[in-house]
Tab-separated table of C-alpha atoms and ligand atoms in Angstrom:
chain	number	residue	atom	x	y	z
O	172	UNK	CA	0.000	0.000	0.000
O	173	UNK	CA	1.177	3.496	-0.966
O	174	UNK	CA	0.454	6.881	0.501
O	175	UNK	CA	0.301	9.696	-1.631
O	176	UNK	CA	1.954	13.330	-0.848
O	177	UNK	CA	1.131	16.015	-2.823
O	178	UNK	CA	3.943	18.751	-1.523
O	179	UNK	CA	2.623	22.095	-2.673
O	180	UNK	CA	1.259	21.794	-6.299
O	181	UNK	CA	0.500	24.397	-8.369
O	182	UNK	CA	-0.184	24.103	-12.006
O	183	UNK	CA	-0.866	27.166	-14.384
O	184	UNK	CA	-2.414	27.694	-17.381
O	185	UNK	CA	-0.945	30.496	-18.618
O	186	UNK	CA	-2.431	33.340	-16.320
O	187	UNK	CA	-4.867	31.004	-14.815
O	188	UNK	CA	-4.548	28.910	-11.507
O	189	UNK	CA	-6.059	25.678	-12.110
O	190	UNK	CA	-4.337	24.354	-8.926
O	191	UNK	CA	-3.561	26.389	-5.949
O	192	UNK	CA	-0.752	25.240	-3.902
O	193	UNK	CA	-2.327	21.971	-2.568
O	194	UNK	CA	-0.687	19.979	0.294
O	195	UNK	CA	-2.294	16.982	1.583
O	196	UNK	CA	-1.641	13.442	2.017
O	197	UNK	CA	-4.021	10.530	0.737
O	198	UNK	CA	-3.742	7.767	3.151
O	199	UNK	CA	-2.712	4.170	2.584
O	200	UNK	CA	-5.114	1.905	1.428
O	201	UNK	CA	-7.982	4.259	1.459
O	202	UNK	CA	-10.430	5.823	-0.918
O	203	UNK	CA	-10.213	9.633	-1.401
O	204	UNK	CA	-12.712	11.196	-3.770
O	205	UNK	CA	-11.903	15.007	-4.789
O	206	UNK	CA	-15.374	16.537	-4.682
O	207	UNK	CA	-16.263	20.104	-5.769
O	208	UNK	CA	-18.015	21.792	-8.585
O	209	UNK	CA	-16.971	21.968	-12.456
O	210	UNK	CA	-13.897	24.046	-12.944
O	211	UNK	CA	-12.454	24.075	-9.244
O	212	UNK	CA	-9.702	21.783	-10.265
O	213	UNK	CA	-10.319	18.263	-9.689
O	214	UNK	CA	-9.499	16.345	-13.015
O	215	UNK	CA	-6.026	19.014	-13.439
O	216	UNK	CA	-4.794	17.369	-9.884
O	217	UNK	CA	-5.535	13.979	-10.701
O	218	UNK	CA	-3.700	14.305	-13.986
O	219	UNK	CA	-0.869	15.528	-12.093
O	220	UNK	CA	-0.948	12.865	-9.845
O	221	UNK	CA	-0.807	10.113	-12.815
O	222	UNK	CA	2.077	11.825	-14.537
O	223	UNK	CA	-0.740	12.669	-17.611
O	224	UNK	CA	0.217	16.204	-16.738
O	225	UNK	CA	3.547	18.081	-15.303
O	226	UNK	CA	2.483	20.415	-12.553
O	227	UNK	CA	4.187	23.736	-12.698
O	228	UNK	CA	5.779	23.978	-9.384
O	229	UNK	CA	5.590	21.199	-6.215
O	230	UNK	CA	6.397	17.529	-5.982
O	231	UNK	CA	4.145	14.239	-5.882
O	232	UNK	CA	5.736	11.295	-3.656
O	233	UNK	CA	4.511	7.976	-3.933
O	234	UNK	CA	5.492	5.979	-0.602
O	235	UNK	CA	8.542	8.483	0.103
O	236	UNK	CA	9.553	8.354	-3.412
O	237	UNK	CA	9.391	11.364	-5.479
O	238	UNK	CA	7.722	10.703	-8.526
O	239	UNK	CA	7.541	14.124	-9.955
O	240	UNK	CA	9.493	13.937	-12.989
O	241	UNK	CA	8.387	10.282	-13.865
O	242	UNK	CA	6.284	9.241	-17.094
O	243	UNK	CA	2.966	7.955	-16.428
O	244	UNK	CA	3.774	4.181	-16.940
O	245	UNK	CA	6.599	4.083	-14.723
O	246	UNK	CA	4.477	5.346	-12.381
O	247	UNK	CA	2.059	2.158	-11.555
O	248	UNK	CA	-0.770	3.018	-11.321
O	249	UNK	CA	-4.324	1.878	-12.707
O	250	UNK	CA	-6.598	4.493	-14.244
O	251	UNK	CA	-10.406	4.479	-14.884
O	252	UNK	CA	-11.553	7.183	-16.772
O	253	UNK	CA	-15.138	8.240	-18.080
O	254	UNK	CA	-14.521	6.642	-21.664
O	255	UNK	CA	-12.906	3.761	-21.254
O	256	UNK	CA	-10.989	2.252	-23.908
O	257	UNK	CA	-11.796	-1.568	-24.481
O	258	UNK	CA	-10.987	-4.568	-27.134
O	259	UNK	CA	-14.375	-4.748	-28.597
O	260	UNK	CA	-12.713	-8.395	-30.157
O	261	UNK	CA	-11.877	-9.895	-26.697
O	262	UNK	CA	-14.250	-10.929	-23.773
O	263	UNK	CA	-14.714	-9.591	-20.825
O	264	UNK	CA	-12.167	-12.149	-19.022
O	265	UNK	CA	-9.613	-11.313	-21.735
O	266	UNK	CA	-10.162	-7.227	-21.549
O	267	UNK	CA	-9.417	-7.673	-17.295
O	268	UNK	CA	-6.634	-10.295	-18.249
O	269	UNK	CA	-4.316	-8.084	-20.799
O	270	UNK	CA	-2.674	-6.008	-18.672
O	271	UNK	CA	-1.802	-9.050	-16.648
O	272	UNK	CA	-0.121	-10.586	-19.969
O	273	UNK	CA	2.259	-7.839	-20.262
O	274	UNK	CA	3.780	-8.161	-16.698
O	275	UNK	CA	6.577	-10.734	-16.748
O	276	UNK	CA	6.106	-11.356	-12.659
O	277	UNK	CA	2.383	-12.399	-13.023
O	278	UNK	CA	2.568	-16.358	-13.589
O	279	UNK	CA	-0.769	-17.708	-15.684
O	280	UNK	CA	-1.578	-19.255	-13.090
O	281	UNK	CA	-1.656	-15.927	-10.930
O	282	UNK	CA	-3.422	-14.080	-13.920
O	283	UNK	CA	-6.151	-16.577	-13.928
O	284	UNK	CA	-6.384	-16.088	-10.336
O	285	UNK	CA	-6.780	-12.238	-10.048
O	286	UNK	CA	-9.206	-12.143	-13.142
O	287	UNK	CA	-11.499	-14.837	-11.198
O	288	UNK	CA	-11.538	-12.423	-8.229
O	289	UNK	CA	-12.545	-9.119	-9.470
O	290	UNK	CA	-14.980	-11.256	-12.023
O	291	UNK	CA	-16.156	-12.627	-8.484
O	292	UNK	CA	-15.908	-9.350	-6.620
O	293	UNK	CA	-17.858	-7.209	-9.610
O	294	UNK	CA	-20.580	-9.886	-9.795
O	295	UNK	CA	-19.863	-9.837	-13.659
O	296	UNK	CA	-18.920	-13.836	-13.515
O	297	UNK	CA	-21.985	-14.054	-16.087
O	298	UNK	CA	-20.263	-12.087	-18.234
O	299	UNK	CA	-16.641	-13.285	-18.356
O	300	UNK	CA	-17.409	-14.709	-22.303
O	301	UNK	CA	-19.505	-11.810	-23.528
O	302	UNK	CA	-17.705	-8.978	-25.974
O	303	UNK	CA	-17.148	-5.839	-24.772
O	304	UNK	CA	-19.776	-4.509	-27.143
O	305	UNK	CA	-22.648	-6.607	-26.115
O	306	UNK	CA	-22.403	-5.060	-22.687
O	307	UNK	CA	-24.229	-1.938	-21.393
O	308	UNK	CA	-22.086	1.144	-19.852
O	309	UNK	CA	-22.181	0.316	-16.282
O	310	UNK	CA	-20.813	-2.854	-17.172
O	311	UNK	CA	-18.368	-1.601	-19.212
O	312	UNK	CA	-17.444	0.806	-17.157
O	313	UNK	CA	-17.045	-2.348	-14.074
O	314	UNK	CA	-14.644	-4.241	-16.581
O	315	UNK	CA	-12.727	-1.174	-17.003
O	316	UNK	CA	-12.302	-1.163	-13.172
O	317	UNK	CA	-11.777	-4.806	-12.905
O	318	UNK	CA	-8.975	-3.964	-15.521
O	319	UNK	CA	-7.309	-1.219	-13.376
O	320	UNK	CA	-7.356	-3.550	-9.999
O	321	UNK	CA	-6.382	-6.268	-11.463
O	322	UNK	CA	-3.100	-4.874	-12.009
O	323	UNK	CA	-2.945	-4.742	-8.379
O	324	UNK	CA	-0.994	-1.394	-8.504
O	325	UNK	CA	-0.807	0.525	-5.453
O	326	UNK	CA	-2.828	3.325	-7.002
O	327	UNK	CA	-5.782	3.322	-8.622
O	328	UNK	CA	-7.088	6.399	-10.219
O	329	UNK	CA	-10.813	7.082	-11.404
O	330	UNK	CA	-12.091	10.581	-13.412
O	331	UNK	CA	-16.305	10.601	-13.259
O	332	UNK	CA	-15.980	6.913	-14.111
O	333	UNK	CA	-20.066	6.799	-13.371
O	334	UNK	CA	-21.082	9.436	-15.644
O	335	UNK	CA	-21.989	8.091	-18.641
O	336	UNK	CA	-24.079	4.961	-16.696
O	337	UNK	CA	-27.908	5.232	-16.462
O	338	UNK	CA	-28.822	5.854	-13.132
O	339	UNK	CA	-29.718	2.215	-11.990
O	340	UNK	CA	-26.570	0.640	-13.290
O	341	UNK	CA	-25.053	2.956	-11.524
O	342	UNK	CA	-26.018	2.182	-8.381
O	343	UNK	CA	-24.747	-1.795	-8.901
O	344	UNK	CA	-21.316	-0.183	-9.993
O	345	UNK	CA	-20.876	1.830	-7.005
O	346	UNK	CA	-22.323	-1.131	-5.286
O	347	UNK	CA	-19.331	-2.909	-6.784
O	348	UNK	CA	-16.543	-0.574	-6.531
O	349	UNK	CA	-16.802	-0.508	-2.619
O	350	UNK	CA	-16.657	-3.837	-2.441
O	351	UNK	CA	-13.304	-3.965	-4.934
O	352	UNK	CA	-11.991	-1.100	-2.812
O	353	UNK	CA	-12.737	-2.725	0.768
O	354	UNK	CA	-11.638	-6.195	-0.745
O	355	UNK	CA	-8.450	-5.047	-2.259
O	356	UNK	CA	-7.457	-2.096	-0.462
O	357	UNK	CA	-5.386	-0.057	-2.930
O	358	UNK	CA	-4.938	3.557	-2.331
O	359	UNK	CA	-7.832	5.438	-4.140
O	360	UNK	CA	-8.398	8.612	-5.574
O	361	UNK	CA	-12.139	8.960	-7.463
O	362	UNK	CA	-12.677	12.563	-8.945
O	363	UNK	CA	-16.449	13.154	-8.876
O	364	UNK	CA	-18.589	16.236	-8.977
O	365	UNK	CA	-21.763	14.080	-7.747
O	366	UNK	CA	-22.247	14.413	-3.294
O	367	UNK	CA	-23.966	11.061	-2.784
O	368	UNK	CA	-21.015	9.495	-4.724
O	369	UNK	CA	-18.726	10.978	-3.134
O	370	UNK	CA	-20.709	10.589	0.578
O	371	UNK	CA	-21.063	7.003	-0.708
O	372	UNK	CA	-17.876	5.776	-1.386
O	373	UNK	CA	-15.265	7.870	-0.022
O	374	UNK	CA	-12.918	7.173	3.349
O	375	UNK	CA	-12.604	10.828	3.140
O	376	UNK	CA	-13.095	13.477	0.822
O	377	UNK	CA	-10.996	16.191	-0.051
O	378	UNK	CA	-13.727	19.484	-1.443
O	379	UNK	CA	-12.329	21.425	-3.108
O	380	UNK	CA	-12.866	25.196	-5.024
O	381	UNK	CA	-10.926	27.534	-7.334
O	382	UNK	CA	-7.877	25.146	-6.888
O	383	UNK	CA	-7.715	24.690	-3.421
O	384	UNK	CA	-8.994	22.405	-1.048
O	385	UNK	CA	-11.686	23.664	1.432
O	386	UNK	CA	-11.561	20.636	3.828
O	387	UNK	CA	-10.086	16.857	4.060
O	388	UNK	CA	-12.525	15.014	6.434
O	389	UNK	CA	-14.468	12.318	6.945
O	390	UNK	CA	-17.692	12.251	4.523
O	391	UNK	CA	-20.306	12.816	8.052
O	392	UNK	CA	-17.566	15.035	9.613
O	393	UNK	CA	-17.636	16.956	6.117
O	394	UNK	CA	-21.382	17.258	6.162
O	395	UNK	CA	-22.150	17.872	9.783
O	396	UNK	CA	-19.337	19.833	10.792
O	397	UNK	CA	-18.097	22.054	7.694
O	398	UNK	CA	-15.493	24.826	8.291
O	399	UNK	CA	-16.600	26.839	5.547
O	400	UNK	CA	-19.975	28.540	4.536
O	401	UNK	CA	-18.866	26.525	0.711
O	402	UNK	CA	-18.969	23.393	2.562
O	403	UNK	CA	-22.366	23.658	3.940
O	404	UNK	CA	-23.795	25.170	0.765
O	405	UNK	CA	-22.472	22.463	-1.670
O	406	UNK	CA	-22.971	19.547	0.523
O	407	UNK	CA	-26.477	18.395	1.228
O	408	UNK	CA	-29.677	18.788	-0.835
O	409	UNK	CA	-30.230	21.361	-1.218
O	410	UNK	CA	-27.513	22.933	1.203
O	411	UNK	CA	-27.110	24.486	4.293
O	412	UNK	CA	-29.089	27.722	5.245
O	413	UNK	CA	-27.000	31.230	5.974
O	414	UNK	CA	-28.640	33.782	7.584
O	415	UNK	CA	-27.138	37.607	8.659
O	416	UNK	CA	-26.487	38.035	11.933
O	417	UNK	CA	-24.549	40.463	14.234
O	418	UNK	CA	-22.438	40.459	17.635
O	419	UNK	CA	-23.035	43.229	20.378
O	420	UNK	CA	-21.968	43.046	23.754
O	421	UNK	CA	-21.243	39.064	23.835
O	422	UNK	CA	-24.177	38.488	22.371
O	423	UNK	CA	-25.400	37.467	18.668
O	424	UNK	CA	-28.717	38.448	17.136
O	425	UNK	CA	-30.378	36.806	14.117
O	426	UNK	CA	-33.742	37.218	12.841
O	427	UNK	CA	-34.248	33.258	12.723
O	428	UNK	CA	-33.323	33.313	16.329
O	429	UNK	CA	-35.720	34.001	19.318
O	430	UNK	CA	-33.299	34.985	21.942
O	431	UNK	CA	-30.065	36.209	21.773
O	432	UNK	CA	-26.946	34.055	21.808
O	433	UNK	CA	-24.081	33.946	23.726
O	434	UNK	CA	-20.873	34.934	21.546
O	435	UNK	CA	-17.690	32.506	21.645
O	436	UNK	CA	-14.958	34.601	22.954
O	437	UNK	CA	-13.196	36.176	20.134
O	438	UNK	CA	-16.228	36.604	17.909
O	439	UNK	CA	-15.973	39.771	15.816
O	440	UNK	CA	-18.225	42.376	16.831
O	441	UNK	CA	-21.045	43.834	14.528
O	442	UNK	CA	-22.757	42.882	12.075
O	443	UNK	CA	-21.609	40.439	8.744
O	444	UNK	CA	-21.899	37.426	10.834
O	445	UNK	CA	-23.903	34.432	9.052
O	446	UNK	CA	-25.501	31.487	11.068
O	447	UNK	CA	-25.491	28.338	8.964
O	448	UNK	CA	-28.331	25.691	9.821
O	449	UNK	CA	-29.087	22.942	7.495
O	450	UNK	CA	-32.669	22.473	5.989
O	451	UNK	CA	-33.618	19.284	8.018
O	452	UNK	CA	-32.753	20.567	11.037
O	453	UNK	CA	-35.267	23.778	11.496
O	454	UNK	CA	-38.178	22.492	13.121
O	455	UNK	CA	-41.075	24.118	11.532
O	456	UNK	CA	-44.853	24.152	13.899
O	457	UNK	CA	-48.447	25.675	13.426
O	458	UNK	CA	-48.322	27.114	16.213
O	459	UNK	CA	-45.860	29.396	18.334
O	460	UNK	CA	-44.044	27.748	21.211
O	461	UNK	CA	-41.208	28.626	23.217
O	462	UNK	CA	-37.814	29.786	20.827
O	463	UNK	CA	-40.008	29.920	18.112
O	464	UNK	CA	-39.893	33.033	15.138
O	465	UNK	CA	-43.048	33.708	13.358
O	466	UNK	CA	-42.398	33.491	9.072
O	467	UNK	CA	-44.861	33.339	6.473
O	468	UNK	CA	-44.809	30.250	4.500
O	469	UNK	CA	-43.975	31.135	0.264
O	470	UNK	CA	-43.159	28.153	-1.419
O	471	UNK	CA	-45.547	25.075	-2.305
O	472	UNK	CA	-43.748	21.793	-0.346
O	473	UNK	CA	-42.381	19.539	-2.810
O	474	UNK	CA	-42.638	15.621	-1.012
O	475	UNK	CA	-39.563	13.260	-1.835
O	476	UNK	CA	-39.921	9.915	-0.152
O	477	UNK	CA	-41.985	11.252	3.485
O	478	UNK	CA	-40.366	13.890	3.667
O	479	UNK	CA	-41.377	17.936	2.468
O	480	UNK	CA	-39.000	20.998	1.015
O	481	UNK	CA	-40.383	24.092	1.104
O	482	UNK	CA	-39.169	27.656	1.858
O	483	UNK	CA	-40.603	30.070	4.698
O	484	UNK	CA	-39.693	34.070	4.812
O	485	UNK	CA	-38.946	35.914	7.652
O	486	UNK	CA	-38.382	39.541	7.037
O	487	UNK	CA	-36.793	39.482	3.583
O	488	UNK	CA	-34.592	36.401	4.689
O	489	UNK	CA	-35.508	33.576	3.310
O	490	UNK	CA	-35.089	29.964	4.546
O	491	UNK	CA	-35.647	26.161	3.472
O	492	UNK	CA	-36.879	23.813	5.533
O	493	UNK	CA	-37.061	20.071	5.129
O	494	UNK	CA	-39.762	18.732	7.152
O	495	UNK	CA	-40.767	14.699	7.785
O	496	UNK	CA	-44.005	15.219	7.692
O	497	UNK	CA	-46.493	17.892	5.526
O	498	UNK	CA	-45.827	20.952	6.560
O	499	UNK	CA	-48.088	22.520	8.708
O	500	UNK	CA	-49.694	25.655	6.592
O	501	UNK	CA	-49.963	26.047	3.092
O	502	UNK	CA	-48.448	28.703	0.874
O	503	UNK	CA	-49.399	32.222	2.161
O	504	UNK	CA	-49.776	31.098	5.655
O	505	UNK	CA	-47.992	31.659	8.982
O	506	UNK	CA	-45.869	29.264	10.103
O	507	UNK	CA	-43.346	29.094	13.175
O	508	UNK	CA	-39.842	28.114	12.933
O	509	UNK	CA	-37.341	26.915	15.549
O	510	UNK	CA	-33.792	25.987	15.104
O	511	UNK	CA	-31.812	23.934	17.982
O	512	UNK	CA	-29.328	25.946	18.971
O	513	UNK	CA	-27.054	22.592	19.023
O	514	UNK	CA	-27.225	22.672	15.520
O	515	UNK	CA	-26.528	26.156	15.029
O	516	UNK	CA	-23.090	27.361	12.651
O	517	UNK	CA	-21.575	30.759	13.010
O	518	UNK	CA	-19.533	31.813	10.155
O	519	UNK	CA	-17.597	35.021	9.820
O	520	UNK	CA	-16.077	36.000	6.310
O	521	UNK	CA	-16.755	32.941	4.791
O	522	UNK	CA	-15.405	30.653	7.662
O	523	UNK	CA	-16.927	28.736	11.156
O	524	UNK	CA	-16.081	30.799	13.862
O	525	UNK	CA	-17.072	29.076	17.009
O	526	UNK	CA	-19.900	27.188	18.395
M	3	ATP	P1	-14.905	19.216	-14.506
M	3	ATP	O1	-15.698	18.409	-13.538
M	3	ATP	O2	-15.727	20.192	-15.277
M	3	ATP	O3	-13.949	18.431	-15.343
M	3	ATP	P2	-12.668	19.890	-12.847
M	3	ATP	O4	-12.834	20.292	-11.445
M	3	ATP	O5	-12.172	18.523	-13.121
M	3	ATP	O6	-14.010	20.191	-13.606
M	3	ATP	P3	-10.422	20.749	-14.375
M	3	ATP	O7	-10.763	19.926	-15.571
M	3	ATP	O8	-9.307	20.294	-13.522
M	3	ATP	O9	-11.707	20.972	-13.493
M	3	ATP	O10	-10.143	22.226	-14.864
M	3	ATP	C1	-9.825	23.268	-13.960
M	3	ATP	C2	-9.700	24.553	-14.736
M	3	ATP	O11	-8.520	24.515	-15.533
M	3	ATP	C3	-10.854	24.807	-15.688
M	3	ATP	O12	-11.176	26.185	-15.631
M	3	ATP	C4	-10.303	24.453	-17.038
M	3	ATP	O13	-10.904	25.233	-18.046
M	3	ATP	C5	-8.835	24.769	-16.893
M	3	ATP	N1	-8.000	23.894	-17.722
M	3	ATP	C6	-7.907	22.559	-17.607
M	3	ATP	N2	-7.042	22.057	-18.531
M	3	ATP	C7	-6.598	23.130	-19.240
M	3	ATP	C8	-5.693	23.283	-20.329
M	3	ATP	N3	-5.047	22.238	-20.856
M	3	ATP	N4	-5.476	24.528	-20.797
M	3	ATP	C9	-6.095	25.592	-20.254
M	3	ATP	N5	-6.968	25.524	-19.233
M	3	ATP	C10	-7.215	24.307	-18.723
């Protein structure tokens, strides 16, 4: 198993920053996927880190050794990619087999083994004699992983490798990538720009934005404890609420709030404060009760699987709530809204500030 260190990377093109001086490690044996929107940098990093493309300053070290300067093939490492290429001529067994033919150390023998275990672990045994071309994307797209693993190198890259499979097959691939990934434990690194993927498969994921990476955590760290008002607002769905609020005196005021908080020590005074509360977490009533704030219900709910989005106003500020059951009032009507203070963010210039 082989950690990856990327030491500072930045990579230009021309006057633009497509990477911003990243430094992280990706651990041993574990899957990282590099989340964040289109643009922010994702596919440029991976690149880098499979040799496809020379960063412009900063190192890459594979297990201690710095493989900066080498070509992509002496490099080891297995590569998925959105369009895989396959031998339409050769089965399934023989598309996960050939890179196994070219490497001198793998016995027949061995090769026969490894291509019975990720035909095993992909639950594509029923497929092993089929062409490449009688086979649908997703499981294209699971040969082309059994291909890369197979290799059993260290490293095993993947770029979007689910976007181009319908949304059922996609499902059994991720079903069978985590089990590849947990069986075989190679060090991953999965660029997606899809949340539930990412939430889904990942050890930990690495967000990132304009080239640089907002926060390395663990996916439910990640989604119930982000550090930055971009975190909150890109993960969940739809994403976190922010909501002005001000510091006086020790204390913070909010129009979502009923009572005044007490400030962490440190908090900047005045106003251009936001307090961050996700959706599912405001507790929405009929009628007033203690720490409640009145708001005027404005958008009809929309109901996915029990439970209701909709959007209340209070003042000009508005706010989505995610309730489990219908809400209480229909559009035009008063509602009351309470949010635990527990579950309360404070964010100042972008970033959590205490609580
Ligand atoms: P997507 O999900 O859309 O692929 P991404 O996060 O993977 O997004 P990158 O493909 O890494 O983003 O691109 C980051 C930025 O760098 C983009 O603005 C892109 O236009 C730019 N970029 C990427 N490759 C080049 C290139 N060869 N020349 C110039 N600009 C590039």
């Amino acid at each position: 198993m082989t950690e990856i260190v990327i030491d500072h990377i930045v990579k230009r093109f021309g006057a633009f920053t497509a990477v911003d001086d990243i430094a992280m490690r990706f651990a041993d044996g574990e899957v990282a996927c590099l989340l964040g929107p289109s643009g922010c940098g994702k596919t440029t990093l991976m690149r880098i880190i499979a040799g496809l493309e020379a960063p412009t300053s900063g190192r890459i070290l594979f297990g201690g050794r710095d493989v900066t300067d080498l070509p992509p093939r002496k490099r080891n490492v297995g590569m998925v990619f959105q369009y895989p290429v396959m031998y339409p001529t050769l089965s399934v067994a023989e598309n996960i087999a050939l890179p196994l033919r070219y490497d001198r150390a793998v016995s027949s023998v061995e090769r026969d083994r490894r291509v019975d275990e990720v035909l095993d672990v992909l639950d594509i045994r029923g497929l092993a004699g089929a062409f490449i071309e009688e086979l649908d994307a997703g499981n294209r797209q699971k040969v082309a992983v059994g291909r890369a693993v197979a290799r059993q190198s260290e490293i095993v890259l993947f770029d979007e490798p689910t976007t181009n499979v319908e949304v059922k097959a996609k499902l059994a691939l991720i079903r069978a990538f985590k089990a590849v990934t947990q069986r075989l434990r190679q060090t991953i690194v999965y660029v997606t720009h899809d949340q539930t993927e990412a939430m889904t498969l990942a050890d930990r994921i690495a967000l990132m934005k304009s080239g640089k990476i907002m926060q390395y955590d663990r996916p439910q760290q990640l989604y119930n404890q982000p550090t930055t008002e971009f975190g909150g607002w890109f993960l969940g769905n739809p994403g976190m609420n922010f909501v002005p609020a001000s510091a006086e005196q020790g204390r913070i005021t909010s129009v979502i709030l009923a009572e005044p908080l007490a400030a962490p020590a440190g908090l900047p005074q005045g106003a251009g404060l936001t307090i961050g509360i996700r959706p599912e977490l405001v507790r929405m009533t009929g009628a007033a009760g203690p720490q409640t704030v009145e708001a005027l219900l404005v958008d009809q709910a929309i109901g996915i699987a029990g439970r209701y989005l909709t959007k209340a106003r209070i003042g000009d500020v508005l706010v989505k709530v995610n309730t489990e059951g219908i809400p209480p009032a229909g559009v035009g009507q008063k509602v009351h809204l309470s949010v635990p203070r527990e579950d309360l963010m404070i964010f100042a210039d972008g970033s959590r500030v205490g609580i």
